[in-house]
PDB file of C-alpha atoms in Angstrom:
ATOM      1  CA  UNK A 256      38.216  36.116 -23.156  1.00  0.00           C
ATOM      2  CA  UNK A 257      40.032  33.228 -21.536  1.00  0.00           C
ATOM      3  CA  UNK A 258      38.718  34.066 -18.050  1.00  0.00           C
ATOM      4  CA  UNK A 259      35.185  34.231 -19.652  1.00  0.00           C
ATOM      5  CA  UNK A 260      35.538  30.852 -21.210  1.00  0.00           C
ATOM      6  CA  UNK A 261      36.885  29.354 -17.999  1.00  0.00           C
ATOM      7  CA  UNK A 262      33.989  30.830 -16.005  1.00  0.00           C
ATOM      8  CA  UNK A 263      31.541  29.527 -18.544  1.00  0.00           C
ATOM      9  CA  UNK A 264      33.056  26.020 -18.487  1.00  0.00           C
ATOM     10  CA  UNK A 265      33.118  26.001 -14.639  1.00  0.00           C
ATOM     11  CA  UNK A 266      29.409  27.094 -14.531  1.00  0.00           C
ATOM     12  CA  UNK A 267      28.452  24.399 -16.964  1.00  0.00           C
ATOM     13  CA  UNK A 268      30.296  21.725 -14.986  1.00  0.00           C
ATOM     14  CA  UNK A 269      28.649  22.830 -11.709  1.00  0.00           C
ATOM     15  CA  UNK A 270      25.163  22.906 -13.254  1.00  0.00           C
ATOM     16  CA  UNK A 271      25.770  19.406 -14.536  1.00  0.00           C
ATOM     17  CA  UNK A 272      26.981  18.154 -11.159  1.00  0.00           C
ATOM     18  CA  UNK A 273      23.706  19.389  -9.603  1.00  0.00           C
ATOM     19  CA  UNK A 274      21.495  17.238 -11.833  1.00  0.00           C
ATOM     20  CA  UNK A 275      20.890  13.815 -10.126  1.00  0.00           C
ATOM     21  CA  UNK A 276      20.840  10.915 -12.539  1.00  0.00           C
ATOM     22  CA  UNK A 277      17.258   9.601 -12.684  1.00  0.00           C
ATOM     23  CA  UNK A 278      16.622   6.088 -11.436  1.00  0.00           C
ATOM     24  CA  UNK A 279      15.212   3.521 -13.889  1.00  0.00           C
ATOM     25  CA  UNK A 280      13.613   0.063 -13.965  1.00  0.00           C
ATOM     26  CA  UNK A 281      16.378  -2.515 -13.749  1.00  0.00           C
ATOM     27  CA  UNK A 282      16.225  -6.349 -14.313  1.00  0.00           C
ATOM     28  CA  UNK A 283      17.824  -8.524 -11.691  1.00  0.00           C
ATOM     29  CA  UNK A 284      18.972 -12.185 -12.420  1.00  0.00           C
ATOM     30  CA  UNK A 285      19.937 -14.877  -9.966  1.00  0.00           C
ATOM     31  CA  UNK A 286      17.995 -13.572  -6.997  1.00  0.00           C
ATOM     32  CA  UNK A 287      17.245 -16.994  -5.462  1.00  0.00           C
ATOM     33  CA  UNK A 288      14.796 -19.916  -5.744  1.00  0.00           C
ATOM     34  CA  UNK A 289      12.674 -19.307  -8.811  1.00  0.00           C
ATOM     35  CA  UNK A 290      11.299 -22.682 -10.220  1.00  0.00           C
ATOM     36  CA  UNK A 291       8.899 -21.174 -12.737  1.00  0.00           C
ATOM     37  CA  UNK A 292      11.254 -18.464 -14.196  1.00  0.00           C
ATOM     38  CA  UNK A 293       9.454 -15.381 -12.911  1.00  0.00           C
ATOM     39  CA  UNK A 294      11.472 -12.299 -14.070  1.00  0.00           C
ATOM     40  CA  UNK A 295      12.522  -9.710 -11.487  1.00  0.00           C
ATOM     41  CA  UNK A 296      12.520  -6.028 -12.243  1.00  0.00           C
ATOM     42  CA  UNK A 297      13.232  -3.450  -9.526  1.00  0.00           C
ATOM     43  CA  UNK A 298      13.022   0.285  -9.102  1.00  0.00           C
ATOM     44  CA  UNK A 299      15.285   1.848  -6.579  1.00  0.00           C
ATOM     45  CA  UNK A 300      15.014   5.583  -6.255  1.00  0.00           C
ATOM     46  CA  UNK A 301      18.126   7.802  -6.275  1.00  0.00           C
ATOM     47  CA  UNK A 302      17.424   8.842  -2.765  1.00  0.00           C
ATOM     48  CA  UNK A 303      16.711   5.658  -0.738  1.00  0.00           C
ATOM     49  CA  UNK A 304      15.270   5.868   2.821  1.00  0.00           C
ATOM     50  CA  UNK A 305      17.137   4.331   5.652  1.00  0.00           C
ATOM     51  CA  UNK A 306      15.897   0.772   5.993  1.00  0.00           C
ATOM     52  CA  UNK A 307      13.618   1.317   3.140  1.00  0.00           C
ATOM     53  CA  UNK A 308      10.153  -0.291   2.733  1.00  0.00           C
ATOM     54  CA  UNK A 309       9.471  -2.583  -0.230  1.00  0.00           C
ATOM     55  CA  UNK A 310       6.286  -2.593  -2.370  1.00  0.00           C
ATOM     56  CA  UNK A 311       5.803  -5.650  -4.701  1.00  0.00           C
ATOM     57  CA  UNK A 312       3.567  -4.419  -7.541  1.00  0.00           C
ATOM     58  CA  UNK A 313       2.053  -7.135  -9.769  1.00  0.00           C
ATOM     59  CA  UNK A 314       0.529  -6.760 -13.287  1.00  0.00           C
ATOM     60  CA  UNK A 315      -2.664  -8.062 -14.670  1.00  0.00           C
ATOM     61  CA  UNK A 316      -3.048 -10.826 -17.377  1.00  0.00           C
ATOM     62  CA  UNK A 317      -1.684  -9.821 -20.684  1.00  0.00           C
ATOM     63  CA  UNK A 318       0.492  -7.308 -18.750  1.00  0.00           C
ATOM     64  CA  UNK A 319       4.171  -6.914 -18.027  1.00  0.00           C
ATOM     65  CA  UNK A 320       6.394  -5.454 -15.313  1.00  0.00           C
ATOM     66  CA  UNK A 321       7.114  -2.599 -17.581  1.00  0.00           C
ATOM     67  CA  UNK A 322       3.459  -1.906 -18.231  1.00  0.00           C
ATOM     68  CA  UNK A 323       2.655  -1.806 -14.499  1.00  0.00           C
ATOM     69  CA  UNK A 324       5.720   0.282 -13.930  1.00  0.00           C
ATOM     70  CA  UNK A 325       4.561   2.837 -16.465  1.00  0.00           C
ATOM     71  CA  UNK A 326       0.912   2.588 -15.668  1.00  0.00           C
ATOM     72  CA  UNK A 327       0.947   3.029 -11.879  1.00  0.00           C
ATOM     73  CA  UNK A 328       2.270   5.740  -9.651  1.00  0.00           C
ATOM     74  CA  UNK A 329       4.455   3.686  -7.331  1.00  0.00           C
ATOM     75  CA  UNK A 330       7.827   4.585  -8.903  1.00  0.00           C
ATOM     76  CA  UNK A 331       6.971   8.280  -8.889  1.00  0.00           C
ATOM     77  CA  UNK A 332       5.960   8.083  -5.249  1.00  0.00           C
ATOM     78  CA  UNK A 333       9.161   6.039  -4.422  1.00  0.00           C
ATOM     79  CA  UNK A 334      11.180   9.093  -5.783  1.00  0.00           C
ATOM     80  CA  UNK A 335       9.814  11.297  -3.115  1.00  0.00           C
ATOM     81  CA  UNK A 336       9.437   8.725  -0.254  1.00  0.00           C
ATOM     82  CA  UNK A 337      12.423   6.537  -0.761  1.00  0.00           C
ATOM     83  CA  UNK A 338      10.948   3.057  -0.880  1.00  0.00           C
ATOM     84  CA  UNK A 339      11.845   0.253  -3.259  1.00  0.00           C
ATOM     85  CA  UNK A 340       9.363  -1.190  -5.854  1.00  0.00           C
ATOM     86  CA  UNK A 341       9.669  -4.689  -7.199  1.00  0.00           C
ATOM     87  CA  UNK A 342       7.799  -5.436 -10.454  1.00  0.00           C
ATOM     88  CA  UNK A 343       7.597  -9.175 -11.016  1.00  0.00           C
ATOM     89  CA  UNK A 344       7.006 -10.329 -14.602  1.00  0.00           C
ATOM     90  CA  UNK A 345       4.809 -13.538 -15.024  1.00  0.00           C
ATOM     91  CA  UNK A 346       6.380 -16.452 -17.043  1.00  0.00           C
ATOM     92  CA  UNK A 347       3.103 -17.480 -18.543  1.00  0.00           C
ATOM     93  CA  UNK A 348       2.798 -16.681 -22.172  1.00  0.00           C
ATOM     94  CA  UNK A 349      -0.509 -14.836 -21.655  1.00  0.00           C
ATOM     95  CA  UNK A 350       0.934 -12.822 -18.743  1.00  0.00           C
ATOM     96  CA  UNK A 351      -1.286 -14.451 -15.965  1.00  0.00           C
ATOM     97  CA  UNK A 352       0.095 -15.493 -12.549  1.00  0.00           C
ATOM     98  CA  UNK A 353       0.020 -19.097 -11.248  1.00  0.00           C
ATOM     99  CA  UNK A 354      -2.528 -18.668  -8.457  1.00  0.00           C
ATOM    100  CA  UNK A 355      -3.880 -22.108  -8.765  1.00  0.00           C
ATOM    101  CA  UNK A 356      -1.210 -24.724  -8.200  1.00  0.00           C
ATOM    102  CA  UNK A 357      -0.650 -26.423  -4.850  1.00  0.00           C
ATOM    103  CA  UNK A 358       2.927 -25.271  -4.926  1.00  0.00           C
ATOM    104  CA  UNK A 359       2.191 -21.617  -5.453  1.00  0.00           C
ATOM    105  CA  UNK A 360      -0.452 -21.775  -2.701  1.00  0.00           C
ATOM    106  CA  UNK A 361       1.976 -23.383  -0.141  1.00  0.00           C
ATOM    107  CA  UNK A 362       4.738 -21.587   1.714  1.00  0.00           C
ATOM    108  CA  UNK A 363       8.161 -22.163   0.071  1.00  0.00           C
ATOM    109  CA  UNK A 364       6.806 -25.071  -2.045  1.00  0.00           C
ATOM    110  CA  UNK A 365       7.291 -23.571  -5.525  1.00  0.00           C
ATOM    111  CA  UNK A 366       5.251 -21.877  -8.193  1.00  0.00           C
ATOM    112  CA  UNK A 367       5.277 -18.244  -9.066  1.00  0.00           C
ATOM    113  CA  UNK A 368       4.859 -17.179  -5.483  1.00  0.00           C
ATOM    114  CA  UNK A 369       8.103 -18.635  -4.433  1.00  0.00           C
ATOM    115  CA  UNK A 370      10.040 -16.713  -7.096  1.00  0.00           C
ATOM    116  CA  UNK A 371       8.287 -13.436  -5.869  1.00  0.00           C
ATOM    117  CA  UNK A 372       9.232 -14.399  -2.318  1.00  0.00           C
ATOM    118  CA  UNK A 373      12.869 -14.827  -3.333  1.00  0.00           C
ATOM    119  CA  UNK A 374      12.767 -11.382  -4.901  1.00  0.00           C
ATOM    120  CA  UNK A 375      11.751  -9.856  -1.549  1.00  0.00           C
ATOM    121  CA  UNK A 376      14.394 -11.700   0.410  1.00  0.00           C
ATOM    122  CA  UNK A 377      17.059 -10.633  -2.143  1.00  0.00           C
ATOM    123  CA  UNK A 378      15.950  -6.915  -1.865  1.00  0.00           C
ATOM    124  CA  UNK A 379      15.994  -7.084   1.887  1.00  0.00           C
ATOM    125  CA  UNK A 380      19.646  -8.460   1.839  1.00  0.00           C
ATOM    126  CA  UNK A 381      20.975  -6.342  -0.925  1.00  0.00           C
ATOM    127  CA  UNK A 382      19.506  -2.923   0.048  1.00  0.00           C
ATOM    128  CA  UNK A 383      19.054  -3.282   3.793  1.00  0.00           C
ATOM    129  CA  UNK A 384      15.340  -2.969   3.516  1.00  0.00           C
ATOM    130  CA  UNK A 385      13.045  -3.174   6.375  1.00  0.00           C
ATOM    131  CA  UNK A 386      11.757  -6.771   6.679  1.00  0.00           C
ATOM    132  CA  UNK A 387       8.834  -5.468   8.752  1.00  0.00           C
ATOM    133  CA  UNK A 388       7.695  -3.080   5.993  1.00  0.00           C
ATOM    134  CA  UNK A 389       7.219  -5.295   2.891  1.00  0.00           C
ATOM    135  CA  UNK A 390       3.841  -4.948   1.033  1.00  0.00           C
ATOM    136  CA  UNK A 391       2.157  -6.482  -2.014  1.00  0.00           C
ATOM    137  CA  UNK A 392      -0.368  -4.954  -4.347  1.00  0.00           C
ATOM    138  CA  UNK A 393      -1.743  -5.837  -7.793  1.00  0.00           C
ATOM    139  CA  UNK A 394      -4.558  -5.595 -10.294  1.00  0.00           C
ATOM    140  CA  UNK A 395      -6.753  -8.528 -11.588  1.00  0.00           C
ATOM    141  CA  UNK A 396      -4.299 -11.549 -11.815  1.00  0.00           C
ATOM    142  CA  UNK A 397      -1.899  -9.447  -9.820  1.00  0.00           C
ATOM    143  CA  UNK A 398      -4.589  -8.923  -7.203  1.00  0.00           C
ATOM    144  CA  UNK A 399      -5.058 -12.657  -7.063  1.00  0.00           C
ATOM    145  CA  UNK A 400      -1.400 -13.135  -6.538  1.00  0.00           C
ATOM    146  CA  UNK A 401      -1.516 -10.497  -3.798  1.00  0.00           C
ATOM    147  CA  UNK A 402      -4.109 -12.679  -1.996  1.00  0.00           C
ATOM    148  CA  UNK A 403      -1.823 -15.726  -2.594  1.00  0.00           C
ATOM    149  CA  UNK A 404       1.098 -13.990  -1.159  1.00  0.00           C
ATOM    150  CA  UNK A 405      -0.697 -12.809   1.982  1.00  0.00           C
ATOM    151  CA  UNK A 406      -1.905 -16.361   2.542  1.00  0.00           C
ATOM    152  CA  UNK A 407       1.189 -18.216   1.812  1.00  0.00           C
ATOM    153  CA  UNK A 408       3.855 -15.756   2.962  1.00  0.00           C
ATOM    154  CA  UNK A 409       2.517 -14.006   6.062  1.00  0.00           C
ATOM    155  CA  UNK A 410       6.000 -14.005   7.377  1.00  0.00           C
ATOM    156  CA  UNK A 411       7.270 -11.771   4.583  1.00  0.00           C
ATOM    157  CA  UNK A 412       4.405  -9.275   4.101  1.00  0.00           C
ATOM    158  CA  UNK A 413       2.940  -6.689   6.445  1.00  0.00           C
ATOM    159  CA  UNK A 414      -0.079  -5.824   4.233  1.00  0.00           C
ATOM    160  CA  UNK A 415      -1.670  -6.290   0.866  1.00  0.00           C
ATOM    161  CA  UNK A 416      -3.923  -4.254  -1.428  1.00  0.00           C
ATOM    162  CA  UNK A 417      -5.888  -6.286  -4.102  1.00  0.00           C
ATOM    163  CA  UNK A 418      -7.634  -4.469  -6.998  1.00  0.00           C
ATOM    164  CA  UNK A 419     -10.324  -6.649  -8.629  1.00  0.00           C
ATOM    165  CA  UNK A 420      -9.139 -10.030  -7.489  1.00  0.00           C
ATOM    166  CA  UNK A 421     -10.415 -13.248  -5.883  1.00  0.00           C
ATOM    167  CA  UNK A 422      -9.902 -14.914  -2.460  1.00  0.00           C
ATOM    168  CA  UNK A 423      -6.726 -16.904  -1.744  1.00  0.00           C
ATOM    169  CA  UNK A 424      -7.305 -20.297  -3.122  1.00  0.00           C
ATOM    170  CA  UNK A 425     -10.323 -19.638  -5.190  1.00  0.00           C
ATOM    171  CA  UNK A 426      -8.578 -20.626  -8.428  1.00  0.00           C
ATOM    172  CA  UNK A 427      -7.086 -23.766  -6.829  1.00  0.00           C
ATOM    173  CA  UNK A 428      -6.977 -26.702  -9.216  1.00  0.00           C
ATOM    174  CA  UNK A 429      -5.300 -28.076 -12.292  1.00  0.00           C
ATOM    175  CA  UNK A 430      -6.002 -25.118 -14.666  1.00  0.00           C
ATOM    176  CA  UNK A 431      -4.674 -21.510 -14.873  1.00  0.00           C
ATOM    177  CA  UNK A 432      -8.309 -20.349 -15.287  1.00  0.00           C
ATOM    178  CA  UNK A 433     -11.161 -21.325 -13.020  1.00  0.00           C
ATOM    179  CA  UNK A 434     -14.536 -20.248 -14.496  1.00  0.00           C
ATOM    180  CA  UNK A 435     -16.478 -21.294 -11.343  1.00  0.00           C
ATOM    181  CA  UNK A 436     -14.506 -18.848  -9.230  1.00  0.00           C
ATOM    182  CA  UNK A 437     -14.270 -16.094 -11.851  1.00  0.00           C
ATOM    183  CA  UNK A 438     -18.079 -16.197 -12.253  1.00  0.00           C
ATOM    184  CA  UNK A 439     -18.686 -15.890  -8.591  1.00  0.00           C
ATOM    185  CA  UNK A 440     -20.072 -19.336  -8.139  1.00  0.00           C
ATOM    186  CA  UNK A 441     -17.575 -20.655  -5.616  1.00  0.00           C
ATOM    187  CA  UNK A 442     -19.315 -19.766  -2.265  1.00  0.00           C
ATOM    188  CA  UNK A 443     -17.935 -20.738   1.139  1.00  0.00           C
ATOM    189  CA  UNK A 444     -18.392 -19.754   4.726  1.00  0.00           C
ATOM    190  CA  UNK A 445     -16.092 -17.259   6.336  1.00  0.00           C
ATOM    191  CA  UNK A 446     -14.579 -20.185   8.321  1.00  0.00           C
ATOM    192  CA  UNK A 447     -13.893 -22.227   5.281  1.00  0.00           C
ATOM    193  CA  UNK A 448     -12.296 -19.368   3.402  1.00  0.00           C
ATOM    194  CA  UNK A 449     -10.240 -18.495   6.511  1.00  0.00           C
ATOM    195  CA  UNK A 450      -9.022 -22.131   7.004  1.00  0.00           C
ATOM    196  CA  UNK A 451      -8.029 -22.188   3.286  1.00  0.00           C
ATOM    197  CA  UNK A 452      -5.934 -19.001   3.745  1.00  0.00           C
ATOM    198  CA  UNK A 453      -4.335 -20.290   6.929  1.00  0.00           C
ATOM    199  CA  UNK A 454      -3.420 -23.548   5.084  1.00  0.00           C
ATOM    200  CA  UNK A 455      -1.025 -21.679   2.957  1.00  0.00           C
ATOM    201  CA  UNK A 456       1.400 -21.654   5.822  1.00  0.00           C
ATOM    202  CA  UNK A 457      -0.049 -23.963   8.425  1.00  0.00           C
ATOM    203  CA  UNK A 458       2.837 -23.464  10.857  1.00  0.00           C
ATOM    204  CA  UNK A 459       2.723 -19.728  10.913  1.00  0.00           C
ATOM    205  CA  UNK A 460       2.004 -18.324  14.428  1.00  0.00           C
ATOM    206  CA  UNK A 461       2.904 -14.653  14.049  1.00  0.00           C
ATOM    207  CA  UNK A 462       0.710 -11.599  13.263  1.00  0.00           C
ATOM    208  CA  UNK A 463      -1.267 -11.902  10.076  1.00  0.00           C
ATOM    209  CA  UNK A 464      -0.785  -9.300   7.416  1.00  0.00           C
ATOM    210  CA  UNK A 465      -3.331  -6.490   7.011  1.00  0.00           C
ATOM    211  CA  UNK A 466      -5.465  -6.600   3.901  1.00  0.00           C
ATOM    212  CA  UNK A 467      -7.280  -4.087   1.680  1.00  0.00           C
ATOM    213  CA  UNK A 468      -9.630  -5.281  -1.191  1.00  0.00           C
ATOM    214  CA  UNK A 469     -11.202  -3.314  -4.064  1.00  0.00           C
ATOM    215  CA  UNK A 470     -13.858  -4.302  -6.510  1.00  0.00           C
ATOM    216  CA  UNK A 471     -16.214  -2.792  -9.103  1.00  0.00           C
ATOM    217  CA  UNK A 472     -19.964  -3.579  -9.187  1.00  0.00           C
ATOM    218  CA  UNK A 473     -19.971  -3.917 -13.014  1.00  0.00           C
ATOM    219  CA  UNK A 474     -17.092  -6.452 -13.122  1.00  0.00           C
ATOM    220  CA  UNK A 475     -17.969  -9.214 -15.700  1.00  0.00           C
ATOM    221  CA  UNK A 476     -14.516 -10.849 -15.774  1.00  0.00           C
ATOM    222  CA  UNK A 477     -14.108 -11.585 -11.959  1.00  0.00           C
ATOM    223  CA  UNK A 478     -17.657 -11.215 -10.756  1.00  0.00           C
ATOM    224  CA  UNK A 479     -18.455  -8.955  -7.734  1.00  0.00           C
ATOM    225  CA  UNK A 480     -19.337 -12.027  -5.671  1.00  0.00           C
ATOM    226  CA  UNK A 481     -15.575 -12.532  -5.269  1.00  0.00           C
ATOM    227  CA  UNK A 482     -15.375  -9.228  -3.409  1.00  0.00           C
ATOM    228  CA  UNK A 483     -17.867 -10.602  -0.779  1.00  0.00           C
ATOM    229  CA  UNK A 484     -15.918 -13.982  -0.606  1.00  0.00           C
ATOM    230  CA  UNK A 485     -12.734 -11.983   0.014  1.00  0.00           C
ATOM    231  CA  UNK A 486     -14.463 -10.118   2.851  1.00  0.00           C
ATOM    232  CA  UNK A 487     -15.542 -13.441   4.368  1.00  0.00           C
ATOM    233  CA  UNK A 488     -11.910 -14.775   4.073  1.00  0.00           C
ATOM    234  CA  UNK A 489      -9.880 -11.993   5.491  1.00  0.00           C
ATOM    235  CA  UNK A 490     -12.353 -10.926   8.260  1.00  0.00           C
ATOM    236  CA  UNK A 491     -12.133 -14.450   9.548  1.00  0.00           C
ATOM    237  CA  UNK A 492      -8.323 -14.550   9.274  1.00  0.00           C
ATOM    238  CA  UNK A 493      -7.939 -11.120  10.979  1.00  0.00           C
ATOM    239  CA  UNK A 494     -10.588 -11.809  13.680  1.00  0.00           C
ATOM    240  CA  UNK A 495     -13.487  -9.515  12.616  1.00  0.00           C
ATOM    241  CA  UNK A 496     -17.049 -10.240  12.298  1.00  0.00           C
ATOM    242  CA  UNK A 497     -18.113 -10.153   8.554  1.00  0.00           C
ATOM    243  CA  UNK A 498     -20.777  -7.605   9.242  1.00  0.00           C
ATOM    244  CA  UNK A 499     -18.768  -5.413  11.575  1.00  0.00           C
ATOM    245  CA  UNK A 500     -17.447  -2.920   8.956  1.00  0.00           C
ATOM    246  CA  UNK A 501     -18.242   0.830   9.221  1.00  0.00           C
ATOM    247  CA  UNK A 502     -19.197   2.247   5.840  1.00  0.00           C
ATOM    248  CA  UNK A 503     -18.297   5.583   4.453  1.00  0.00           C
ATOM    249  CA  UNK A 504     -19.672   6.702   1.135  1.00  0.00           C
ATOM    250  CA  UNK A 505     -17.922   8.565  -1.706  1.00  0.00           C
ATOM    251  CA  UNK A 506     -14.639   7.282  -0.305  1.00  0.00           C
ATOM    252  CA  UNK A 507     -12.130   7.729  -1.809  1.00  0.00           C
ATOM    253  CA  UNK A 508     -14.137   8.741  -4.989  1.00  0.00           C
ATOM    254  CA  UNK A 509     -17.819   9.338  -5.834  1.00  0.00           C
ATOM    255  CA  UNK A 510     -19.699   6.042  -6.109  1.00  0.00           C
ATOM    256  CA  UNK A 511     -17.141   4.201  -3.928  1.00  0.00           C
ATOM    257  CA  UNK A 512     -18.062   2.838  -0.432  1.00  0.00           C
ATOM    258  CA  UNK A 513     -15.411   1.875   2.031  1.00  0.00           C
ATOM    259  CA  UNK A 514     -16.031  -0.641   4.764  1.00  0.00           C
ATOM    260  CA  UNK A 515     -13.520  -0.289   7.548  1.00  0.00           C
ATOM    261  CA  UNK A 516     -12.853  -3.081  10.022  1.00  0.00           C
ATOM    262  CA  UNK A 517     -10.532  -1.774  12.794  1.00  0.00           C
ATOM    263  CA  UNK A 518      -7.097  -0.941  11.442  1.00  0.00           C
ATOM    264  CA  UNK A 519      -6.416  -4.343   9.642  1.00  0.00           C
ATOM    265  CA  UNK A 520      -8.928  -4.725   6.972  1.00  0.00           C
ATOM    266  CA  UNK A 521     -10.707  -2.394   4.519  1.00  0.00           C
ATOM    267  CA  UNK A 522     -13.077  -3.384   1.582  1.00  0.00           C
ATOM    268  CA  UNK A 523     -13.865  -0.763  -1.047  1.00  0.00           C
ATOM    269  CA  UNK A 524     -16.729  -1.348  -3.558  1.00  0.00           C
ATOM    270  CA  UNK A 525     -16.834   0.862  -6.663  1.00  0.00           C
ATOM    271  CA  UNK A 526     -20.347   1.324  -8.024  1.00  0.00           C
ATOM    272  CA  UNK A 527     -20.605   1.185 -11.823  1.00  0.00           C
ATOM    273  CA  UNK A 528     -16.891   0.321 -12.203  1.00  0.00           C
ATOM    274  CA  UNK A 529     -15.983  -2.724 -14.368  1.00  0.00           C
ATOM    275  CA  UNK A 530     -12.837  -4.746 -14.590  1.00  0.00           C
ATOM    276  CA  UNK A 531     -10.560  -3.326 -13.172  1.00  0.00           C
ATOM    277  CA  UNK A 532     -10.746  -0.807 -10.542  1.00  0.00           C
ATOM    278  CA  UNK A 533      -8.029   1.713 -11.181  1.00  0.00           C
ATOM    279  CA  UNK A 534      -5.126   1.568  -8.700  1.00  0.00           C
ATOM    280  CA  UNK A 535      -5.310   4.209  -6.010  1.00  0.00           C
ATOM    281  CA  UNK A 536      -1.676   4.492  -5.037  1.00  0.00           C
ATOM    282  CA  UNK A 537      -1.977   7.158  -2.482  1.00  0.00           C
ATOM    283  CA  UNK A 538      -4.792   5.407  -0.695  1.00  0.00           C
ATOM    284  CA  UNK A 539      -2.732   2.137  -0.648  1.00  0.00           C
ATOM    285  CA  UNK A 540       0.252   3.898   0.728  1.00  0.00           C
ATOM    286  CA  UNK A 541      -1.922   5.278   3.506  1.00  0.00           C
ATOM    287  CA  UNK A 542      -3.198   1.863   4.384  1.00  0.00           C
ATOM    288  CA  UNK A 543       0.385   0.548   4.368  1.00  0.00           C
ATOM    289  CA  UNK A 544       1.330   3.225   6.856  1.00  0.00           C
ATOM    290  CA  UNK A 545       3.776   4.833   4.451  1.00  0.00           C
ATOM    291  CA  UNK A 546       2.104   8.235   4.141  1.00  0.00           C
TER     292      UNK A 546
END
């Protein structure tokens, strides 16, 4: 009887030892310069890759870091692939990102973008992450911030993927909301949009980040014209002709059309889809070179 009990206890202990404690979303404070009070939440999987990549995943207006953590697949994919996910939380009471102020649009000048950049720098230092594999993605307001980060912090990010956003600088001005931009009435040339993006970090001379943009044809919140303005902007920044994309239909889903410009820019238009285009995490990871 005693031997049986000991065996049972030992078997139970061994079984418990074999169960890895699941990672969870953790808040981090005191991560660096953060003038607007953006909150940092981070997901670090139990099994972390050597020199892990970082994905910054940004929520929509009315959203939270927790909602984006639960509503997208990045944390689940991090468990199998070993990368880190940062989920910033916007300080605005409505959950929208500052994508309009001069500070946020300018490298290391302030605004919400500086708080997010500080999160990236903190994670690189703390976890030995690979500074050459840092990526940004987001939906709606988070897509706008993705555009801002790729323009203002090309030294930190290798690529971005924006779902239903607007070009870098399109919301520039005194207010959090810009109806002219949102309604697709802010039209510029490719050169003008490109110059605006480059102005985010005028002294930058390195390789510009790759960019992937997604938009729905039935978007009545951020009108589809913003998709075409994004194409103008990033093809100019990345050195492509605006009309040089190669189209593939039903890619990655029926009704979607992907325009591919070399290896550095993709634009995906979703017919009949409103605001917002659902995040396609596996496609994003492919574009980032992580899968």
